[in-house]
PDB file of C-alpha atoms in Angstrom:
ATOM      1  CA  UNK A  87     -49.123 -41.397 297.963  1.00 62.00           C
ATOM      2  CA  UNK A  88     -45.716 -43.031 297.234  1.00 66.00           C
ATOM      3  CA  UNK A  89     -43.835 -39.926 298.163  1.00 61.00           C
ATOM      4  CA  UNK A  90     -45.500 -39.970 301.581  1.00 60.00           C
ATOM      5  CA  UNK A  91     -43.899 -43.235 302.525  1.00 61.00           C
ATOM      6  CA  UNK A  92     -40.684 -42.412 304.584  1.00 65.00           C
ATOM      7  CA  UNK A  93     -37.321 -44.217 304.312  1.00 67.00           C
ATOM      8  CA  UNK A  94     -36.765 -43.349 307.908  1.00 66.00           C
ATOM      9  CA  UNK A  95     -39.560 -45.721 309.006  1.00 73.00           C
ATOM     10  CA  UNK A  96     -37.714 -48.545 307.398  1.00 71.00           C
ATOM     11  CA  UNK A  97     -34.585 -47.872 309.467  1.00 70.00           C
ATOM     12  CA  UNK A  98     -36.920 -47.733 312.509  1.00 73.00           C
ATOM     13  CA  UNK A  99     -38.336 -51.224 311.628  1.00 76.00           C
ATOM     14  CA  UNK A 100     -34.993 -52.830 311.324  1.00 74.00           C
ATOM     15  CA  UNK A 101     -34.199 -53.346 314.971  1.00 81.00           C
ATOM     16  CA  UNK A 102     -37.634 -54.966 315.406  1.00 80.00           C
ATOM     17  CA  UNK A 103     -36.944 -57.352 312.526  1.00 76.00           C
ATOM     18  CA  UNK A 104     -33.474 -58.287 313.692  1.00 77.00           C
ATOM     19  CA  UNK A 105     -35.079 -59.367 317.080  1.00 81.00           C
ATOM     20  CA  UNK A 106     -37.480 -61.864 315.408  1.00 90.00           C
ATOM     21  CA  UNK A 107     -36.816 -62.371 311.736  1.00 91.00           C
ATOM     22  CA  UNK A 108     -33.968 -64.102 310.056  1.00 94.00           C
ATOM     23  CA  UNK A 109     -31.360 -62.217 308.074  1.00 95.00           C
ATOM     24  CA  UNK A 110     -32.020 -64.357 305.018  1.00 97.00           C
ATOM     25  CA  UNK A 111     -29.074 -65.421 302.712  1.00 98.00           C
ATOM     26  CA  UNK A 112     -28.042 -63.602 299.670  1.00 98.00           C
ATOM     27  CA  UNK A 113     -26.629 -66.323 297.263  1.00 98.00           C
ATOM     28  CA  UNK A 114     -24.781 -65.960 294.051  1.00 98.00           C
ATOM     29  CA  UNK A 115     -26.445 -68.473 291.766  1.00 98.00           C
ATOM     30  CA  UNK A 116     -23.800 -69.630 289.224  1.00 98.00           C
ATOM     31  CA  UNK A 117     -26.372 -71.385 287.055  1.00 97.00           C
ATOM     32  CA  UNK A 118     -28.675 -68.229 286.690  1.00 98.00           C
ATOM     33  CA  UNK A 119     -25.642 -66.036 286.128  1.00 98.00           C
ATOM     34  CA  UNK A 120     -24.502 -68.199 283.292  1.00 97.00           C
ATOM     35  CA  UNK A 121     -28.053 -67.984 281.772  1.00 96.00           C
ATOM     36  CA  UNK A 122     -28.384 -64.217 282.214  1.00 97.00           C
ATOM     37  CA  UNK A 123     -24.621 -63.351 281.329  1.00 97.00           C
ATOM     38  CA  UNK A 124     -24.297 -61.256 284.355  1.00 98.00           C
ATOM     39  CA  UNK A 125     -24.097 -61.916 288.228  1.00 98.00           C
ATOM     40  CA  UNK A 126     -27.434 -62.977 289.632  1.00 98.00           C
ATOM     41  CA  UNK A 127     -27.863 -63.175 293.427  1.00 98.00           C
ATOM     42  CA  UNK A 128     -30.948 -64.794 295.198  1.00 98.00           C
ATOM     43  CA  UNK A 129     -32.314 -62.997 298.252  1.00 98.00           C
ATOM     44  CA  UNK A 130     -33.703 -66.223 299.911  1.00 98.00           C
ATOM     45  CA  UNK A 131     -36.892 -64.989 301.781  1.00 98.00           C
ATOM     46  CA  UNK A 132     -38.082 -68.599 301.314  1.00 98.00           C
ATOM     47  CA  UNK A 133     -35.654 -69.246 304.284  1.00 98.00           C
ATOM     48  CA  UNK A 134     -37.525 -66.787 306.452  1.00 97.00           C
ATOM     49  CA  UNK A 135     -39.167 -67.978 309.887  1.00 95.00           C
ATOM     50  CA  UNK A 136     -42.517 -68.462 308.279  1.00 97.00           C
ATOM     51  CA  UNK A 137     -41.249 -69.389 304.981  1.00 97.00           C
ATOM     52  CA  UNK A 138     -41.712 -65.753 303.264  1.00 98.00           C
ATOM     53  CA  UNK A 139     -40.875 -62.229 303.637  1.00 97.00           C
ATOM     54  CA  UNK A 140     -44.359 -61.508 305.039  1.00 97.00           C
ATOM     55  CA  UNK A 141     -43.309 -61.928 308.525  1.00 97.00           C
ATOM     56  CA  UNK A 142     -41.374 -58.575 308.400  1.00 96.00           C
ATOM     57  CA  UNK A 143     -44.279 -56.519 307.709  1.00 95.00           C
ATOM     58  CA  UNK A 144     -46.762 -58.434 309.712  1.00 96.00           C
ATOM     59  CA  UNK A 145     -44.485 -58.400 312.924  1.00 96.00           C
ATOM     60  CA  UNK A 146     -43.709 -54.697 312.558  1.00 94.00           C
ATOM     61  CA  UNK A 147     -47.441 -53.778 312.324  1.00 96.00           C
ATOM     62  CA  UNK A 148     -48.458 -55.910 315.324  1.00 97.00           C
ATOM     63  CA  UNK A 149     -45.471 -54.630 317.417  1.00 95.00           C
ATOM     64  CA  UNK A 150     -46.670 -51.046 316.884  1.00 94.00           C
ATOM     65  CA  UNK A 151     -50.196 -51.852 318.109  1.00 97.00           C
ATOM     66  CA  UNK A 152     -50.849 -51.037 321.815  1.00 97.00           C
ATOM     67  CA  UNK A 153     -51.505 -54.115 324.153  1.00 97.00           C
ATOM     68  CA  UNK A 154     -55.113 -52.978 324.496  1.00 98.00           C
ATOM     69  CA  UNK A 155     -55.654 -53.122 320.827  1.00 98.00           C
ATOM     70  CA  UNK A 156     -53.865 -56.418 320.382  1.00 98.00           C
ATOM     71  CA  UNK A 157     -56.154 -57.934 323.034  1.00 97.00           C
ATOM     72  CA  UNK A 158     -59.130 -57.063 321.219  1.00 98.00           C
ATOM     73  CA  UNK A 159     -57.994 -59.265 318.435  1.00 98.00           C
ATOM     74  CA  UNK A 160     -56.283 -59.128 315.099  1.00 98.00           C
ATOM     75  CA  UNK A 161     -57.773 -60.111 311.752  1.00 98.00           C
ATOM     76  CA  UNK A 162     -56.097 -60.661 308.379  1.00 97.00           C
ATOM     77  CA  UNK A 163     -56.952 -61.718 304.992  1.00 95.00           C
ATOM     78  CA  UNK A 164     -54.259 -63.606 303.002  1.00 93.00           C
ATOM     79  CA  UNK A 165     -53.453 -65.956 300.274  1.00 89.00           C
ATOM     80  CA  UNK A 166     -51.483 -67.734 303.025  1.00 93.00           C
ATOM     81  CA  UNK A 167     -48.120 -66.095 303.666  1.00 96.00           C
ATOM     82  CA  UNK A 168     -49.364 -62.878 305.278  1.00 96.00           C
ATOM     83  CA  UNK A 169     -51.582 -65.077 307.377  1.00 97.00           C
ATOM     84  CA  UNK A 170     -48.695 -66.897 308.559  1.00 98.00           C
ATOM     85  CA  UNK A 171     -46.823 -63.788 309.425  1.00 98.00           C
ATOM     86  CA  UNK A 172     -49.779 -62.289 311.253  1.00 98.00           C
ATOM     87  CA  UNK A 173     -50.454 -65.662 313.141  1.00 98.00           C
ATOM     88  CA  UNK A 174     -46.750 -65.897 314.196  1.00 98.00           C
ATOM     89  CA  UNK A 175     -46.758 -62.293 315.388  1.00 97.00           C
ATOM     90  CA  UNK A 176     -50.091 -62.503 317.239  1.00 98.00           C
ATOM     91  CA  UNK A 177     -48.751 -65.782 319.019  1.00 98.00           C
ATOM     92  CA  UNK A 178     -45.606 -63.689 319.940  1.00 97.00           C
ATOM     93  CA  UNK A 179     -47.661 -61.185 321.708  1.00 97.00           C
ATOM     94  CA  UNK A 180     -50.284 -63.580 323.088  1.00 98.00           C
ATOM     95  CA  UNK A 181     -52.950 -61.864 320.881  1.00 98.00           C
ATOM     96  CA  UNK A 182     -55.986 -63.715 319.360  1.00 98.00           C
ATOM     97  CA  UNK A 183     -55.952 -63.842 315.608  1.00 98.00           C
ATOM     98  CA  UNK A 184     -58.403 -64.733 312.778  1.00 98.00           C
ATOM     99  CA  UNK A 185     -57.070 -65.329 309.386  1.00 98.00           C
ATOM    100  CA  UNK A 186     -59.384 -65.481 306.314  1.00 98.00           C
ATOM    101  CA  UNK A 187     -57.913 -67.362 303.333  1.00 96.00           C
ATOM    102  CA  UNK A 188     -59.510 -68.623 300.082  1.00 94.00           C
ATOM    103  CA  UNK A 189     -60.516 -72.297 299.905  1.00 94.00           C
ATOM    104  CA  UNK A 190     -57.819 -72.603 297.202  1.00 92.00           C
ATOM    105  CA  UNK A 191     -55.065 -71.627 299.572  1.00 93.00           C
ATOM    106  CA  UNK A 192     -52.280 -74.166 299.664  1.00 94.00           C
ATOM    107  CA  UNK A 193     -52.671 -76.697 302.436  1.00 95.00           C
ATOM    108  CA  UNK A 194     -49.243 -76.023 303.752  1.00 96.00           C
ATOM    109  CA  UNK A 195     -50.064 -72.431 304.436  1.00 96.00           C
ATOM    110  CA  UNK A 196     -53.675 -73.165 306.011  1.00 96.00           C
ATOM    111  CA  UNK A 197     -52.145 -75.809 308.232  1.00 97.00           C
ATOM    112  CA  UNK A 198     -49.228 -73.562 309.205  1.00 97.00           C
ATOM    113  CA  UNK A 199     -51.600 -70.752 310.295  1.00 97.00           C
ATOM    114  CA  UNK A 200     -53.679 -73.085 312.437  1.00 97.00           C
ATOM    115  CA  UNK A 201     -50.587 -74.580 313.931  1.00 98.00           C
ATOM    116  CA  UNK A 202     -49.549 -71.039 315.223  1.00 98.00           C
ATOM    117  CA  UNK A 203     -52.837 -70.836 317.111  1.00 97.00           C
ATOM    118  CA  UNK A 204     -54.895 -68.703 314.793  1.00 98.00           C
ATOM    119  CA  UNK A 205     -58.323 -69.304 313.793  1.00 98.00           C
ATOM    120  CA  UNK A 206     -58.646 -70.137 310.046  1.00 98.00           C
ATOM    121  CA  UNK A 207     -61.623 -69.251 307.851  1.00 97.00           C
ATOM    122  CA  UNK A 208     -61.243 -70.714 304.457  1.00 96.00           C
ATOM    123  CA  UNK A 209     -64.871 -70.531 303.321  1.00 96.00           C
ATOM    124  CA  UNK A 210     -64.576 -67.974 300.547  1.00 95.00           C
ATOM    125  CA  UNK A 211     -63.819 -69.013 296.996  1.00 94.00           C
ATOM    126  CA  UNK A 212     -61.060 -66.446 296.166  1.00 92.00           C
ATOM    127  CA  UNK A 213     -58.830 -63.995 297.672  1.00 88.00           C
ATOM    128  CA  UNK A 214     -60.740 -60.787 297.087  1.00 89.00           C
ATOM    129  CA  UNK A 215     -63.928 -62.376 298.816  1.00 93.00           C
ATOM    130  CA  UNK A 216     -61.724 -63.437 301.686  1.00 94.00           C
ATOM    131  CA  UNK A 217     -60.472 -59.863 302.114  1.00 94.00           C
ATOM    132  CA  UNK A 218     -64.104 -58.489 302.098  1.00 96.00           C
ATOM    133  CA  UNK A 219     -65.072 -61.062 304.767  1.00 97.00           C
ATOM    134  CA  UNK A 220     -62.146 -60.236 306.896  1.00 97.00           C
ATOM    135  CA  UNK A 221     -62.787 -56.597 306.863  1.00 97.00           C
ATOM    136  CA  UNK A 222     -66.439 -57.116 307.792  1.00 98.00           C
ATOM    137  CA  UNK A 223     -65.440 -59.487 310.540  1.00 98.00           C
ATOM    138  CA  UNK A 224     -63.109 -57.095 312.073  1.00 97.00           C
ATOM    139  CA  UNK A 225     -65.608 -54.255 312.086  1.00 97.00           C
ATOM    140  CA  UNK A 226     -68.201 -56.421 313.767  1.00 97.00           C
ATOM    141  CA  UNK A 227     -65.913 -57.720 316.513  1.00 97.00           C
ATOM    142  CA  UNK A 228     -63.964 -54.478 317.199  1.00 97.00           C
ATOM    143  CA  UNK A 229     -60.766 -56.101 316.228  1.00 98.00           C
ATOM    144  CA  UNK A 230     -57.858 -54.663 314.027  1.00 98.00           C
ATOM    145  CA  UNK A 231     -57.600 -55.625 310.421  1.00 98.00           C
ATOM    146  CA  UNK A 232     -54.055 -55.758 309.109  1.00 98.00           C
ATOM    147  CA  UNK A 233     -54.097 -55.308 305.371  1.00 95.00           C
ATOM    148  CA  UNK A 234     -51.787 -57.662 303.465  1.00 93.00           C
ATOM    149  CA  UNK A 235     -50.223 -54.955 301.262  1.00 91.00           C
ATOM    150  CA  UNK A 236     -50.834 -51.476 302.784  1.00 90.00           C
ATOM    151  CA  UNK A 237     -50.121 -49.598 306.038  1.00 91.00           C
ATOM    152  CA  UNK A 238     -47.003 -47.500 306.883  1.00 90.00           C
ATOM    153  CA  UNK A 239     -45.697 -50.119 309.376  1.00 92.00           C
ATOM    154  CA  UNK A 240     -46.283 -53.011 307.075  1.00 93.00           C
ATOM    155  CA  UNK A 241     -44.574 -51.530 304.203  1.00 93.00           C
ATOM    156  CA  UNK A 242     -41.666 -50.465 306.344  1.00 92.00           C
ATOM    157  CA  UNK A 243     -41.132 -53.870 307.508  1.00 93.00           C
ATOM    158  CA  UNK A 244     -41.169 -55.393 303.948  1.00 95.00           C
ATOM    159  CA  UNK A 245     -38.606 -52.774 303.003  1.00 94.00           C
ATOM    160  CA  UNK A 246     -35.995 -54.289 305.309  1.00 94.00           C
ATOM    161  CA  UNK A 247     -35.433 -56.990 302.643  1.00 97.00           C
ATOM    162  CA  UNK A 248     -33.788 -54.160 300.683  1.00 96.00           C
ATOM    163  CA  UNK A 249     -31.856 -52.841 303.646  1.00 94.00           C
ATOM    164  CA  UNK A 250     -30.150 -56.166 303.967  1.00 96.00           C
ATOM    165  CA  UNK A 251     -29.399 -56.466 300.279  1.00 98.00           C
ATOM    166  CA  UNK A 252     -27.773 -52.983 300.307  1.00 97.00           C
ATOM    167  CA  UNK A 253     -25.676 -53.961 303.323  1.00 96.00           C
ATOM    168  CA  UNK A 254     -24.308 -57.097 301.689  1.00 98.00           C
ATOM    169  CA  UNK A 255     -24.122 -55.975 298.069  1.00 98.00           C
ATOM    170  CA  UNK A 256     -23.787 -52.107 297.896  1.00 98.00           C
ATOM    171  CA  UNK A 257     -23.105 -52.488 294.196  1.00 98.00           C
ATOM    172  CA  UNK A 258     -26.331 -54.043 293.228  1.00 98.00           C
ATOM    173  CA  UNK A 259     -27.637 -52.435 290.036  1.00 98.00           C
ATOM    174  CA  UNK A 260     -30.871 -54.406 289.403  1.00 98.00           C
ATOM    175  CA  UNK A 261     -33.512 -55.342 292.008  1.00 98.00           C
ATOM    176  CA  UNK A 262     -36.060 -57.930 290.865  1.00 98.00           C
ATOM    177  CA  UNK A 263     -39.104 -58.344 293.078  1.00 98.00           C
ATOM    178  CA  UNK A 264     -42.341 -60.260 292.762  1.00 98.00           C
ATOM    179  CA  UNK A 265     -45.475 -58.009 292.479  1.00 98.00           C
ATOM    180  CA  UNK A 266     -48.830 -58.664 294.018  1.00 96.00           C
ATOM    181  CA  UNK A 267     -50.485 -56.080 295.979  1.00 94.00           C
ATOM    182  CA  UNK A 268     -47.523 -53.722 296.187  1.00 95.00           C
ATOM    183  CA  UNK A 269     -46.409 -54.091 299.849  1.00 95.00           C
ATOM    184  CA  UNK A 270     -42.961 -55.549 299.055  1.00 97.00           C
ATOM    185  CA  UNK A 271     -42.373 -53.329 296.072  1.00 97.00           C
ATOM    186  CA  UNK A 272     -43.462 -50.314 298.151  1.00 95.00           C
ATOM    187  CA  UNK A 273     -41.138 -51.033 300.966  1.00 94.00           C
ATOM    188  CA  UNK A 274     -38.151 -51.823 298.917  1.00 96.00           C
ATOM    189  CA  UNK A 275     -38.860 -49.199 296.403  1.00 95.00           C
ATOM    190  CA  UNK A 276     -39.171 -46.375 298.826  1.00 92.00           C
ATOM    191  CA  UNK A 277     -35.792 -47.301 300.302  1.00 93.00           C
ATOM    192  CA  UNK A 278     -34.045 -47.909 297.004  1.00 95.00           C
ATOM    193  CA  UNK A 279     -35.311 -44.487 295.463  1.00 94.00           C
ATOM    194  CA  UNK A 280     -34.110 -42.597 298.416  1.00 92.00           C
ATOM    195  CA  UNK A 281     -30.932 -44.358 299.253  1.00 92.00           C
ATOM    196  CA  UNK A 282     -29.712 -45.873 295.951  1.00 96.00           C
ATOM    197  CA  UNK A 283     -31.508 -44.178 293.147  1.00 95.00           C
ATOM    198  CA  UNK A 284     -29.314 -45.676 290.529  1.00 97.00           C
ATOM    199  CA  UNK A 285     -30.651 -49.158 291.116  1.00 98.00           C
ATOM    200  CA  UNK A 286     -33.037 -50.409 288.385  1.00 98.00           C
ATOM    201  CA  UNK A 287     -36.263 -51.788 289.991  1.00 98.00           C
ATOM    202  CA  UNK A 288     -38.004 -54.615 288.092  1.00 98.00           C
ATOM    203  CA  UNK A 289     -41.218 -56.237 288.891  1.00 98.00           C
ATOM    204  CA  UNK A 290     -42.398 -59.899 288.015  1.00 98.00           C
ATOM    205  CA  UNK A 291     -45.701 -61.430 288.071  1.00 98.00           C
ATOM    206  CA  UNK A 292     -47.647 -64.168 286.383  1.00 97.00           C
ATOM    207  CA  UNK A 293     -49.898 -63.819 283.485  1.00 97.00           C
ATOM    208  CA  UNK A 294     -52.785 -65.044 285.579  1.00 96.00           C
ATOM    209  CA  UNK A 295     -52.016 -62.359 288.398  1.00 95.00           C
ATOM    210  CA  UNK A 296     -51.217 -59.411 286.219  1.00 97.00           C
ATOM    211  CA  UNK A 297     -53.233 -56.792 288.090  1.00 97.00           C
ATOM    212  CA  UNK A 298     -50.304 -54.409 288.363  1.00 98.00           C
ATOM    213  CA  UNK A 299     -49.097 -54.951 284.806  1.00 98.00           C
ATOM    214  CA  UNK A 300     -52.622 -54.368 283.287  1.00 98.00           C
ATOM    215  CA  UNK A 301     -53.230 -51.346 285.482  1.00 98.00           C
ATOM    216  CA  UNK A 302     -50.040 -49.685 284.655  1.00 98.00           C
ATOM    217  CA  UNK A 303     -50.737 -50.234 280.978  1.00 97.00           C
ATOM    218  CA  UNK A 304     -54.073 -48.665 281.377  1.00 98.00           C
ATOM    219  CA  UNK A 305     -52.957 -45.874 283.737  1.00 97.00           C
ATOM    220  CA  UNK A 306     -55.854 -46.952 285.898  1.00 98.00           C
ATOM    221  CA  UNK A 307     -56.903 -49.798 288.329  1.00 97.00           C
ATOM    222  CA  UNK A 308     -57.941 -52.721 286.294  1.00 97.00           C
ATOM    223  CA  UNK A 309     -59.766 -55.624 287.939  1.00 95.00           C
ATOM    224  CA  UNK A 310     -58.574 -59.064 286.994  1.00 95.00           C
ATOM    225  CA  UNK A 311     -60.543 -62.493 286.918  1.00 92.00           C
ATOM    226  CA  UNK A 312     -59.818 -64.914 289.598  1.00 89.00           C
ATOM    227  CA  UNK A 313     -58.133 -67.925 287.665  1.00 93.00           C
ATOM    228  CA  UNK A 314     -55.957 -70.766 288.905  1.00 93.00           C
ATOM    229  CA  UNK A 315     -52.282 -69.855 289.252  1.00 96.00           C
ATOM    230  CA  UNK A 316     -49.023 -71.253 290.650  1.00 97.00           C
ATOM    231  CA  UNK A 317     -48.380 -67.746 291.912  1.00 96.00           C
ATOM    232  CA  UNK A 318     -51.274 -67.742 294.542  1.00 94.00           C
ATOM    233  CA  UNK A 319     -49.481 -65.160 296.695  1.00 93.00           C
ATOM    234  CA  UNK A 320     -49.584 -62.585 293.948  1.00 95.00           C
ATOM    235  CA  UNK A 321     -53.425 -63.090 293.241  1.00 92.00           C
ATOM    236  CA  UNK A 322     -56.227 -60.550 293.678  1.00 90.00           C
ATOM    237  CA  UNK A 323     -56.799 -57.025 292.477  1.00 93.00           C
ATOM    238  CA  UNK A 324     -54.665 -53.956 293.491  1.00 95.00           C
ATOM    239  CA  UNK A 325     -55.976 -50.532 294.781  1.00 94.00           C
ATOM    240  CA  UNK A 326     -55.093 -46.921 293.855  1.00 95.00           C
ATOM    241  CA  UNK A 327     -52.201 -46.871 296.480  1.00 93.00           C
ATOM    242  CA  UNK A 328     -50.594 -49.911 295.002  1.00 95.00           C
ATOM    243  CA  UNK A 329     -50.858 -48.450 291.367  1.00 96.00           C
ATOM    244  CA  UNK A 330     -49.208 -45.312 292.689  1.00 95.00           C
ATOM    245  CA  UNK A 331     -46.539 -47.459 294.163  1.00 95.00           C
ATOM    246  CA  UNK A 332     -45.957 -49.273 290.952  1.00 96.00           C
ATOM    247  CA  UNK A 333     -45.848 -46.017 288.855  1.00 96.00           C
ATOM    248  CA  UNK A 334     -43.144 -44.513 290.991  1.00 94.00           C
ATOM    249  CA  UNK A 335     -41.100 -47.526 292.136  1.00 96.00           C
ATOM    250  CA  UNK A 336     -40.961 -49.735 288.966  1.00 98.00           C
ATOM    251  CA  UNK A 337     -38.557 -49.226 285.989  1.00 98.00           C
ATOM    252  CA  UNK A 338     -39.881 -52.200 284.255  1.00 98.00           C
ATOM    253  CA  UNK A 339     -42.599 -54.786 284.560  1.00 97.00           C
ATOM    254  CA  UNK A 340     -42.405 -58.475 283.323  1.00 98.00           C
ATOM    255  CA  UNK A 341     -45.222 -60.985 283.268  1.00 98.00           C
ATOM    256  CA  UNK A 342     -44.369 -64.676 282.881  1.00 98.00           C
ATOM    257  CA  UNK A 343     -46.548 -67.736 281.882  1.00 98.00           C
ATOM    258  CA  UNK A 344     -47.594 -70.372 284.389  1.00 98.00           C
ATOM    259  CA  UNK A 345     -45.450 -72.773 282.308  1.00 98.00           C
ATOM    260  CA  UNK A 346     -42.495 -70.628 282.948  1.00 98.00           C
ATOM    261  CA  UNK A 347     -43.179 -70.303 286.605  1.00 98.00           C
ATOM    262  CA  UNK A 348     -43.352 -74.240 286.799  1.00 98.00           C
ATOM    263  CA  UNK A 349     -40.001 -74.233 285.009  1.00 98.00           C
ATOM    264  CA  UNK A 350     -38.440 -71.824 287.502  1.00 98.00           C
ATOM    265  CA  UNK A 351     -39.686 -73.900 290.476  1.00 98.00           C
ATOM    266  CA  UNK A 352     -38.163 -76.971 288.978  1.00 98.00           C
ATOM    267  CA  UNK A 353     -34.846 -75.141 288.013  1.00 98.00           C
ATOM    268  CA  UNK A 354     -34.525 -73.918 291.729  1.00 98.00           C
ATOM    269  CA  UNK A 355     -35.080 -77.367 293.151  1.00 98.00           C
ATOM    270  CA  UNK A 356     -32.749 -78.979 290.749  1.00 97.00           C
ATOM    271  CA  UNK A 357     -29.931 -76.388 290.529  1.00 97.00           C
ATOM    272  CA  UNK A 358     -30.142 -74.574 293.812  1.00 98.00           C
ATOM    273  CA  UNK A 359     -31.670 -77.275 296.023  1.00 98.00           C
ATOM    274  CA  UNK A 360     -34.487 -74.764 296.928  1.00 98.00           C
ATOM    275  CA  UNK A 361     -38.032 -75.258 297.764  1.00 98.00           C
ATOM    276  CA  UNK A 362     -39.812 -72.249 296.239  1.00 98.00           C
ATOM    277  CA  UNK A 363     -43.560 -71.402 295.728  1.00 98.00           C
ATOM    278  CA  UNK A 364     -44.762 -69.969 292.400  1.00 98.00           C
ATOM    279  CA  UNK A 365     -44.963 -66.482 293.815  1.00 98.00           C
ATOM    280  CA  UNK A 366     -41.318 -66.625 294.780  1.00 98.00           C
ATOM    281  CA  UNK A 367     -40.156 -68.038 291.455  1.00 98.00           C
ATOM    282  CA  UNK A 368     -41.438 -65.387 288.996  1.00 98.00           C
ATOM    283  CA  UNK A 369     -38.358 -63.278 288.938  1.00 98.00           C
ATOM    284  CA  UNK A 370     -36.208 -66.433 288.158  1.00 98.00           C
ATOM    285  CA  UNK A 371     -38.796 -67.370 285.432  1.00 98.00           C
ATOM    286  CA  UNK A 372     -38.073 -63.908 283.912  1.00 98.00           C
ATOM    287  CA  UNK A 373     -34.438 -64.897 283.665  1.00 98.00           C
ATOM    288  CA  UNK A 374     -35.120 -68.252 282.308  1.00 98.00           C
ATOM    289  CA  UNK A 375     -37.402 -66.682 279.727  1.00 97.00           C
ATOM    290  CA  UNK A 376     -34.656 -64.308 278.520  1.00 97.00           C
ATOM    291  CA  UNK A 377     -36.014 -61.240 279.682  1.00 97.00           C
ATOM    292  CA  UNK A 378     -32.784 -60.141 281.713  1.00 97.00           C
ATOM    293  CA  UNK A 379     -30.863 -58.973 278.623  1.00 95.00           C
ATOM    294  CA  UNK A 380     -30.999 -55.182 279.563  1.00 96.00           C
ATOM    295  CA  UNK A 381     -30.667 -55.557 283.265  1.00 98.00           C
ATOM    296  CA  UNK A 382     -27.656 -53.823 284.712  1.00 98.00           C
ATOM    297  CA  UNK A 383     -25.076 -56.055 286.553  1.00 98.00           C
ATOM    298  CA  UNK A 384     -25.123 -57.262 289.209  1.00 98.00           C
ATOM    299  CA  UNK A 385     -28.725 -58.422 289.710  1.00 98.00           C
ATOM    300  CA  UNK A 386     -30.581 -59.495 292.948  1.00 99.00           C
ATOM    301  CA  UNK A 387     -33.833 -61.535 292.676  1.00 99.00           C
ATOM    302  CA  UNK A 388     -36.014 -61.681 295.782  1.00 98.00           C
ATOM    303  CA  UNK A 389     -37.254 -65.250 296.210  1.00 98.00           C
ATOM    304  CA  UNK A 390     -40.150 -64.252 298.259  1.00 98.00           C
ATOM    305  CA  UNK A 391     -41.441 -67.531 299.600  1.00 98.00           C
ATOM    306  CA  UNK A 392     -41.096 -71.216 299.770  1.00 98.00           C
ATOM    307  CA  UNK A 393     -44.576 -72.524 301.052  1.00 97.00           C
ATOM    308  CA  UNK A 394     -45.653 -74.923 298.486  1.00 97.00           C
ATOM    309  CA  UNK A 395     -47.538 -78.087 299.045  1.00 96.00           C
ATOM    310  CA  UNK A 396     -45.097 -81.108 298.852  1.00 96.00           C
ATOM    311  CA  UNK A 397     -47.279 -83.009 296.282  1.00 97.00           C
ATOM    312  CA  UNK A 398     -47.484 -80.088 293.918  1.00 96.00           C
ATOM    313  CA  UNK A 399     -43.712 -79.497 294.117  1.00 97.00           C
ATOM    314  CA  UNK A 400     -43.048 -83.162 293.553  1.00 97.00           C
ATOM    315  CA  UNK A 401     -45.205 -83.225 290.475  1.00 97.00           C
ATOM    316  CA  UNK A 402     -43.719 -80.102 288.940  1.00 98.00           C
ATOM    317  CA  UNK A 403     -40.078 -81.160 289.419  1.00 96.00           C
ATOM    318  CA  UNK A 404     -40.960 -84.657 288.075  1.00 95.00           C
ATOM    319  CA  UNK A 405     -42.864 -83.110 285.036  1.00 83.00           C
TER     320      UNK A 405
END
């Protein structure tokens, strides 16, 4: 399955992205470089138009739909960021959109989706239930469901993150990415494996969202419980495609504690003046936990999103 993903699709997606998405900064972090004893760069997808990388894949997917298909409606399930990307893209093409999010989704994400004109349903208790409801709704209404992590167009759009990194830092030796359902990993992984096979790809996720880590360890898809986490964007189970992506795209997989994620959020606020959500902070948490000792130099960490409720951010930084 991973081998069927084509790097050429990523290059085809790039012009679409440049028309709407920001080319996000690649910043050398002196504070993290000192901690890791190697050069550590941050790819700041938290500065993206909708506050996360998810716009890239969502827009590429919606752009490839015919006008007639878009007019029948677009449906998505999301922890929040994918929903923001789909809602933004639907508005761009004047298409109706309905987004299903868990009732625990951060307020900033739910309000942002609604502000973009999409209908928000937050009745389900957790992410997997929201996805099941979204799929059923799309089928009943003849609308198009856009999966948050799979689909060739979506994965290609996410992979443009790695294209930008290679253009700005062709010497990158370690690429660290948050891992949830495998979309960002799949897009960046297929590009790096084809174009820069010497780059070491490292995944990071929280202990409370460790579906990929547990599935890789078991060599089979493992369902995880739905429990509270700062890394809400990485929550939920994975499927066989995601596991296949993990097997082929990852050289290493790290899990970090909720405490470590909170520490990384506070570190980025204080040292880098960045607002970063838990899902976007897991790679930095791995550095702060001393897990970068064997990462080849230089290192790029994808800071995947910055959509965190202000009161939660303030409490973490103060704590």
